Tab-separated table of C-alpha atoms in Angstrom:
chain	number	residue	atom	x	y	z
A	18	UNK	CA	0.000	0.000	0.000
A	19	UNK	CA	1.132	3.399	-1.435
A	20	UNK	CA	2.306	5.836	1.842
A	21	UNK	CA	0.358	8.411	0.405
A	22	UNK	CA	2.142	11.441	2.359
A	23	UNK	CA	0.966	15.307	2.539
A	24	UNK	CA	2.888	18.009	1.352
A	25	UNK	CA	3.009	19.459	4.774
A	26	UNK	CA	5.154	15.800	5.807
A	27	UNK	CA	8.226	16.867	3.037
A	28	UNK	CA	7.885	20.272	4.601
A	29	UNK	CA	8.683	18.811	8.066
A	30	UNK	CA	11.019	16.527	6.359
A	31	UNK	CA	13.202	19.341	4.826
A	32	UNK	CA	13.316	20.995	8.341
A	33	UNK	CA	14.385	17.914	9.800
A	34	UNK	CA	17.380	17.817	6.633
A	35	UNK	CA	18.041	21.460	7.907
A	36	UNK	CA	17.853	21.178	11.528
A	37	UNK	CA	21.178	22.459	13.067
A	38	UNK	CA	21.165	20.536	16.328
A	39	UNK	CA	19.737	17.376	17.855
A	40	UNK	CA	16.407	19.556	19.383
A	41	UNK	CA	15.740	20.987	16.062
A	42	UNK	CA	15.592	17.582	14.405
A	43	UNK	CA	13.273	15.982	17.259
A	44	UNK	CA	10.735	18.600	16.424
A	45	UNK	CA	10.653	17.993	12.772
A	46	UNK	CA	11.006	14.189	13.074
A	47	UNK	CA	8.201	14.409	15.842
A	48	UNK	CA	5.772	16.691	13.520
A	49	UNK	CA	6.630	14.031	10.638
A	50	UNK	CA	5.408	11.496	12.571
A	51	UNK	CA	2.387	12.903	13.381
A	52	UNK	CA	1.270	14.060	9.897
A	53	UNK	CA	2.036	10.738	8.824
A	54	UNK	CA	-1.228	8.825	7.337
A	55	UNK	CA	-2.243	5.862	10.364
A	56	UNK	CA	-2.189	2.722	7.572
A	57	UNK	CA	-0.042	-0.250	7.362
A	58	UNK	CA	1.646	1.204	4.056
A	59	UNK	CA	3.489	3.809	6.471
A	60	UNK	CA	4.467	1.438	9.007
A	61	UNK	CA	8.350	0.749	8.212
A	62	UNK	CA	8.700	4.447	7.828
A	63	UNK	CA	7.202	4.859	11.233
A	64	UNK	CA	9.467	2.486	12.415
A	65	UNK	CA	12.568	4.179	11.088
A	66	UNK	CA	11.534	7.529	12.132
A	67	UNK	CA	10.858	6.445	15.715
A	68	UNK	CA	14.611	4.824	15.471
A	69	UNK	CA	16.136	8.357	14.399
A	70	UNK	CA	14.031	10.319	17.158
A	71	UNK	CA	15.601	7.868	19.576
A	72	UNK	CA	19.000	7.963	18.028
A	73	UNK	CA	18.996	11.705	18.418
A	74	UNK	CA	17.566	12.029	21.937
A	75	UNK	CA	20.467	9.691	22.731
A	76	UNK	CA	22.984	12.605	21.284
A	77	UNK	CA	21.196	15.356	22.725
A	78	UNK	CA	21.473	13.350	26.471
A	79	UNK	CA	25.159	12.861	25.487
A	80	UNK	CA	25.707	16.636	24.937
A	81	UNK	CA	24.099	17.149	28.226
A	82	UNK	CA	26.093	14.808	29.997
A	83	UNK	CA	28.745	16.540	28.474
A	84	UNK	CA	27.963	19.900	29.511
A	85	UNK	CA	27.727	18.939	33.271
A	86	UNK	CA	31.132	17.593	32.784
A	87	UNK	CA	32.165	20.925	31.646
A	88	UNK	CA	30.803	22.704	34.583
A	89	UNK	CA	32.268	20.432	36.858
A	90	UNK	CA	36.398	20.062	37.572
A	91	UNK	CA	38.265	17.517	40.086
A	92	UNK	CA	42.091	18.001	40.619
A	93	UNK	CA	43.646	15.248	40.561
A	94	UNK	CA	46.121	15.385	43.888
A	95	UNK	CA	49.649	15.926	43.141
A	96	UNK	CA	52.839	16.382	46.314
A	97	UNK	CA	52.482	15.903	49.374
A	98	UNK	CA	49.018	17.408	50.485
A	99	UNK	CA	46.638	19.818	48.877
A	100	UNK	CA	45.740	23.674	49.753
A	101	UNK	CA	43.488	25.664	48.440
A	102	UNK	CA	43.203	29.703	48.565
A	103	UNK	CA	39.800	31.092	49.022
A	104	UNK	CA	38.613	34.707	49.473
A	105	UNK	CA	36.177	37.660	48.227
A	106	UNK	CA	37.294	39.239	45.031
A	107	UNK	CA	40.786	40.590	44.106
A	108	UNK	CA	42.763	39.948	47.371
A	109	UNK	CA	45.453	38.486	45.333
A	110	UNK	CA	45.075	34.658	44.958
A	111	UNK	CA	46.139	34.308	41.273
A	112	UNK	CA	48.998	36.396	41.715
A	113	UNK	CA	50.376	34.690	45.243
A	114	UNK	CA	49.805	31.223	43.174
A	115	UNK	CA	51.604	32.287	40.410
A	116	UNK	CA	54.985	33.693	42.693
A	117	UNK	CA	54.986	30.370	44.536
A	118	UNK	CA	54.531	27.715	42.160
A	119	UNK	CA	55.192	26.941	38.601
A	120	UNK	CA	51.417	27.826	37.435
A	121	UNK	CA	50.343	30.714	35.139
A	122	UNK	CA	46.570	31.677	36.231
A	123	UNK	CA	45.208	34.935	34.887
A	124	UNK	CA	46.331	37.928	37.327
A	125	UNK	CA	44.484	40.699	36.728
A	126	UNK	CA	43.577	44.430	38.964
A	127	UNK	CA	39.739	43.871	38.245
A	128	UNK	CA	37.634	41.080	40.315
A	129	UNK	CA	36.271	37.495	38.705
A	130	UNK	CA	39.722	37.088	36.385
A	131	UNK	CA	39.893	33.433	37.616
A	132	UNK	CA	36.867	31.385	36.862
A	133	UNK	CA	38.122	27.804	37.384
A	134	UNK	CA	40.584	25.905	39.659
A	135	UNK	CA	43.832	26.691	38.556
A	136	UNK	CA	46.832	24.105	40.090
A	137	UNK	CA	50.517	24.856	40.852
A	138	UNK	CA	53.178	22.852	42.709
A	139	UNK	CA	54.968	24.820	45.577
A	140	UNK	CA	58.326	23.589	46.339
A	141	UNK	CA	59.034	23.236	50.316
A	142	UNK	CA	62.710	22.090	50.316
A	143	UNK	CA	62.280	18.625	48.749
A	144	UNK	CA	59.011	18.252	48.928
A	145	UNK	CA	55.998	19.803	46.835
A	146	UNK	CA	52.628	21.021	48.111
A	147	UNK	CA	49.616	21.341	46.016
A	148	UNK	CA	48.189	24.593	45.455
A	149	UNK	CA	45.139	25.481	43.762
A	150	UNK	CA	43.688	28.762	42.733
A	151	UNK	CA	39.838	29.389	42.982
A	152	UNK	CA	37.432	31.456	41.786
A	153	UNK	CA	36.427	34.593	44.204
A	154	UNK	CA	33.383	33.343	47.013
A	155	UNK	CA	30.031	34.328	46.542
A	156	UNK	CA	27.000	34.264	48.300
A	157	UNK	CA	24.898	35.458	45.269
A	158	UNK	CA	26.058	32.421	42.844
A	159	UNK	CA	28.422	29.398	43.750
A	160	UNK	CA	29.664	26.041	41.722
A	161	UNK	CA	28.655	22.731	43.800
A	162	UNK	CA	32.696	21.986	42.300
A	163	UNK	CA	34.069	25.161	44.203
A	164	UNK	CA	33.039	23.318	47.450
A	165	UNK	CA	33.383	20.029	46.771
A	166	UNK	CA	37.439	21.093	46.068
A	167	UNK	CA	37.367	22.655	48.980
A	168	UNK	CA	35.931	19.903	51.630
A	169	UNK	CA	39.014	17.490	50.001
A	170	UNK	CA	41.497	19.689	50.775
A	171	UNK	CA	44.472	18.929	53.486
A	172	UNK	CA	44.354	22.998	53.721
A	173	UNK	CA	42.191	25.960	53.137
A	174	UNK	CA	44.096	29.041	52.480
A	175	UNK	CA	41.872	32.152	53.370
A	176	UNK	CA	43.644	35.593	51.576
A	177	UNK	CA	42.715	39.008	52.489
A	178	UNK	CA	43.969	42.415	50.941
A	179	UNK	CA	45.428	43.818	54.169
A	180	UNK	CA	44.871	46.736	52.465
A	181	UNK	CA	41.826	47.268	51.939
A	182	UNK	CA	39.426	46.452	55.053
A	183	UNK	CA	40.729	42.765	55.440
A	184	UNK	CA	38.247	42.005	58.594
A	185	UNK	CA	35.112	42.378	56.489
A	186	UNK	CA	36.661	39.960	54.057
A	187	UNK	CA	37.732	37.159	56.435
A	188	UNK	CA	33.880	37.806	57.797
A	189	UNK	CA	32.947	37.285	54.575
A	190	UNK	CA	35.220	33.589	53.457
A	191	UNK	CA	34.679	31.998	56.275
A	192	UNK	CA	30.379	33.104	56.586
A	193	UNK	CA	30.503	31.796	53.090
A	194	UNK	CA	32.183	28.289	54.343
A	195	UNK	CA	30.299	27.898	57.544
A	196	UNK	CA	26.730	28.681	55.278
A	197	UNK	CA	27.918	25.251	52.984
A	198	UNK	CA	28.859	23.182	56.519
A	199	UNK	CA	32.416	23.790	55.735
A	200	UNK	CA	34.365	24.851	58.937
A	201	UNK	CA	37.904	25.059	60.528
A	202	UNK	CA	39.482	21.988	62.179
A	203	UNK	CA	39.423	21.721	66.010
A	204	UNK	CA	36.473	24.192	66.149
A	205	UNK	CA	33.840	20.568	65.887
A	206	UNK	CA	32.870	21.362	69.455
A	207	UNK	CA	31.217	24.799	68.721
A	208	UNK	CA	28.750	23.156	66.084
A	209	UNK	CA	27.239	20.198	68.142
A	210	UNK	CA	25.811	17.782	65.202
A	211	UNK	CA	28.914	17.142	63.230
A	212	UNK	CA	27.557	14.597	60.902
A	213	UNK	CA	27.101	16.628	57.996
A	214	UNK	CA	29.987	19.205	58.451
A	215	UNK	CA	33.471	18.845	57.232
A	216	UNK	CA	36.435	20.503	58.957
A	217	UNK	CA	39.504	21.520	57.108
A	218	UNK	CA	42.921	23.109	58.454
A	219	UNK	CA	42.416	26.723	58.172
A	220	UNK	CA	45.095	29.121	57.539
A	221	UNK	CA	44.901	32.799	56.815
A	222	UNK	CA	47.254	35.077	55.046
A	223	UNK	CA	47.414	38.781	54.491
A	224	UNK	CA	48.735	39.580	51.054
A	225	UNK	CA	49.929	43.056	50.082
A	226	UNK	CA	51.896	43.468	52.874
A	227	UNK	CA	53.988	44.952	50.785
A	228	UNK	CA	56.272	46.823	52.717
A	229	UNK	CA	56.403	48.557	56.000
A	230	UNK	CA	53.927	51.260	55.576
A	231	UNK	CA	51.207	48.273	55.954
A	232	UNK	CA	52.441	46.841	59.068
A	233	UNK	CA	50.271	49.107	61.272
A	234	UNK	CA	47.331	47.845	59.073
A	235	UNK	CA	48.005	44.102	59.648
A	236	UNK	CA	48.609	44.992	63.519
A	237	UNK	CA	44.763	46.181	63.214
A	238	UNK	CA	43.672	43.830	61.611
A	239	UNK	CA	45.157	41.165	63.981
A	240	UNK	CA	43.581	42.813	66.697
A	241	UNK	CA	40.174	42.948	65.454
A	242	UNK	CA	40.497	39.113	65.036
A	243	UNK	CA	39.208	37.284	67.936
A	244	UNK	CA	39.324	33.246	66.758
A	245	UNK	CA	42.646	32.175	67.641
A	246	UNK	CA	43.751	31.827	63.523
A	247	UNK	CA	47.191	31.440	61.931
A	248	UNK	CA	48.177	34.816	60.674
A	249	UNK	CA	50.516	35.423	57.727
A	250	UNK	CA	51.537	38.614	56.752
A	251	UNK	CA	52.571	37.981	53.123
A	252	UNK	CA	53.324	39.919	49.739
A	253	UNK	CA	52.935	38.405	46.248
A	254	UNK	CA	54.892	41.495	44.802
A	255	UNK	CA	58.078	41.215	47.067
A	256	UNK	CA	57.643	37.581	48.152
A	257	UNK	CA	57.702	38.414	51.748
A	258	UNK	CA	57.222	35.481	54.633
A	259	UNK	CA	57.346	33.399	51.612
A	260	UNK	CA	59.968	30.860	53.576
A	261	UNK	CA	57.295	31.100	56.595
A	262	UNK	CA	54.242	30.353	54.703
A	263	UNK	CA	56.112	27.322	53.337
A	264	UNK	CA	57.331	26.157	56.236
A	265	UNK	CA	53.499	26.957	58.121
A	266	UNK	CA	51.918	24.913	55.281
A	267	UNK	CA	54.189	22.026	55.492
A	268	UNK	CA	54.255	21.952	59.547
A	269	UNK	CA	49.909	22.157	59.492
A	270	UNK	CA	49.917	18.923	56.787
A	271	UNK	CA	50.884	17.175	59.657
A	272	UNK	CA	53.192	14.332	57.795
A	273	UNK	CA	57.160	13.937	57.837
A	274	UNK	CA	59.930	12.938	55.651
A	275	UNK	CA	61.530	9.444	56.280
A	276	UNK	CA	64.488	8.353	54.409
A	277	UNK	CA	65.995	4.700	53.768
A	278	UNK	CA	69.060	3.575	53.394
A	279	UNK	CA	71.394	0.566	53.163
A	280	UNK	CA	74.561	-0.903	54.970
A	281	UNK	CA	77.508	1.287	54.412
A	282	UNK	CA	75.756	3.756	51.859
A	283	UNK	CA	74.033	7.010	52.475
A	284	UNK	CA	70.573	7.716	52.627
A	285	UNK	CA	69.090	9.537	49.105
A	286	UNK	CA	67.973	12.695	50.372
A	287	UNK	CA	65.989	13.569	47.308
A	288	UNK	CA	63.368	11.181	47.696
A	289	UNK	CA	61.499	10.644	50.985
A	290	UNK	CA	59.151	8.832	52.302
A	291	UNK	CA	56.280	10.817	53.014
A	292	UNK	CA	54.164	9.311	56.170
A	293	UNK	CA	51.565	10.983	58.589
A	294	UNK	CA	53.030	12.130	62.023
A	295	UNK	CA	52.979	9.493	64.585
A	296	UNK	CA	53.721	7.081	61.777
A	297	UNK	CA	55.568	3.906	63.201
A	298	UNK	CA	58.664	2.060	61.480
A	299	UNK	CA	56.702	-1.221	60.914
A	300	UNK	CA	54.244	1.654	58.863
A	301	UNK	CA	57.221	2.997	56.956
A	302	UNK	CA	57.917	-0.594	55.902
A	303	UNK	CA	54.318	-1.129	54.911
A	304	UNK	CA	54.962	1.624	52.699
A	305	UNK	CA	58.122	0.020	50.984
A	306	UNK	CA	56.630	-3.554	50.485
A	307	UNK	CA	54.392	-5.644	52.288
A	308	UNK	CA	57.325	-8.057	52.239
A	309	UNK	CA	59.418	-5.507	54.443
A	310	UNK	CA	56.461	-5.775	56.900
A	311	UNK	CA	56.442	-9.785	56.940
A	312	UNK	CA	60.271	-9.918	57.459
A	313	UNK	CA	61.414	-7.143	59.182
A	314	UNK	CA	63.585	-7.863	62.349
A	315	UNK	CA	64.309	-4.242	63.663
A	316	UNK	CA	66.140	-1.164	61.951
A	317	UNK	CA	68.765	1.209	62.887
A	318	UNK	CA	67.843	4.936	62.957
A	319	UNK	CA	69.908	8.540	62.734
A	320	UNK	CA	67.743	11.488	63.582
A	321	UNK	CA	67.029	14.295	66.534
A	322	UNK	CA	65.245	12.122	69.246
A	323	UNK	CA	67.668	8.787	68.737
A	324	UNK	CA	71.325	8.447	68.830
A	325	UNK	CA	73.050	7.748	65.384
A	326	UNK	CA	72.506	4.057	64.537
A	327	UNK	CA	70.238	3.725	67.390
A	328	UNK	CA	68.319	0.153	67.131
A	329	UNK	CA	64.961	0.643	67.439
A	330	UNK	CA	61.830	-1.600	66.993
A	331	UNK	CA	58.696	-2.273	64.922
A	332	UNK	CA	56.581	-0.091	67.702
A	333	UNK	CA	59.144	3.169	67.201
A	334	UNK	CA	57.667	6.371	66.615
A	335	UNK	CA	59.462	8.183	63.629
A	336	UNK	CA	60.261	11.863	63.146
A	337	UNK	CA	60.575	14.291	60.112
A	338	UNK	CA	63.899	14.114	58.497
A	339	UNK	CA	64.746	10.068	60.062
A	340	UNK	CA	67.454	7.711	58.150
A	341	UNK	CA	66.237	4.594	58.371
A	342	UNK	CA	68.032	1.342	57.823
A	343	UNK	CA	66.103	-1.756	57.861
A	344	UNK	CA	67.227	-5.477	58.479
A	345	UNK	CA	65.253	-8.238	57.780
């Protein structure tokens, strides 16, 4: 039987032929369709029209998927912990992430210049420490991403201008955090159902403290801070307390260094083992192999709170900057 279609149905049909995206063609395949005469010579062109609506609501779901993805960034974790700077608009996080790391984020004088996470690795002596531009906080408009980087990180970074009213600013970071159950670590107590909250090492840092004509300002401003936070005074311009906010970083990750070595050789200094504080030696041989674990006997230790070559046991507590040498 003879389909027997309309002139309206090749209209539809050249839209569809036109159609510029997977929408457009649904519409026109759709109103096809529907003009369509209901007899059993149009039924295996029903069937294959059905098959290309389907076929292009599956692209158009694809493009969506896609789109979320766009919207949406994880950093993959790099050294040996992760910090990330947050703060209100142009305080300086771009250009404090670009002096101390090998990253090139946009650095600009006007507010909003960084729009997505932007990584850099920070050397602290032999180490490196993860640092990751963000975009400015907002109460008006916020990323679900911005905070979910933010609740995985080893440190939050809070920069103020301390030129230009840094009080209201730290007011306004850490309102912004506390409003999305984000909060600093050790502070649990004050919030009673903890269940739902995460709490993250807080540090805060004044940038723009420049030179000594904004000394008196950061003296204010510490003042006016009641919380007992860690205060930086730093400059992205002259790279001032650059060695202390290093060192301050590295000391609030809370791991040490740990190195290995064999019978009459030195230890290699450029590559540590990195291990949480209060790590043991039969953890540091976990880390090695799970052989080392099975076999070990006891090791010999150089550091600050042993004598050199003291022999110590599976139980020993290690410290940052240890030689190890273990014997199976």
């Amino acid at each position: 039987m003879p389909a027997n279609l309309p002139p309206t149905y090749f209209e539809a049909e050249k839209r569809y032929r036109e159609a510029k995206t997977p929408a457009d063609g649904i519409t026109a395949l759709e109103e096809m369709l529907a003009i369509m005469p209901k007899h059993k010579g149009t039924d295996k062109l029903k069937a294959d029209l059905r098959r290309r609506i389907s076929k292009l609501k599956s692209k158009q779901q694809q493009k969506k998927k896609l789109g979320r993805r766009d919207r949406s960034y994880t950093i993959e974790r790099e050294g040996v912990g992760q910090v990330v700077l947050l703060g209100t608009p142009n305080v300086g996080k771009s250009a404090l992430v670009a002096a101390l790391t090998n990253a090139d984020p946009p650095v600009a004088d006007f507010p909003h210049s960084t729009w997505k996470p932007t990584p850099g690795m920070m050397y602290f002596e032999n180490v490196q420490i993860q640092l990751i531009d963000m975009p400015p906080v907002s109460k008006e408009h916020t990323e679900p991403w911005l905070l979910d980087i933010a609740r995985r990180a080893d440190i939050i970074l809070v920069v103020v201008d301390v030129q230009t009213d840094p009080m209201q600013q730290l007011e306004e970071t850490v309102s912004f955090l506390k409003d999305n159950r984000i909060a600093p670590l050790g502070m649990a107590d004050l919030y009673g159902v903890t269940d739902r909250w995460t709490f993250v090492s807080f540090l805060v840092v004044a940038n723009r403290s420049d030179d000594q004509s904004t000394e008196e300002n950061f003296e204010i401003f510490k003042s006016l801070v009641e919380d007992d936070w860690s205060l930086i005074p730093v400059s992205a311009k002259t790279g001032r307390n650059f060695d202390l906010l290093r060192q301050t970083l590295f000391t609030n990750l809370e791991i040490i260094r740990v190195y290995t070595k064999v019978p009459g050789k030195g230890p290699d200094r450029k590559a540590p083992f990195v291990l949480k504080k209060g790590s043991r030696l039969e953890d540091l041989a976990s880390k090695i192999h799970k052989d080392f674990l099975e076999k070990l006997k006891y090791a010999k230790v150089w550091g600050k709170d042993v004598y050199d070559g003291q022999m110590v046991q599976r139980d020993h507590v290690l410290q940052d900057g240890d030689v190890v040498e273990l014997h199976m």
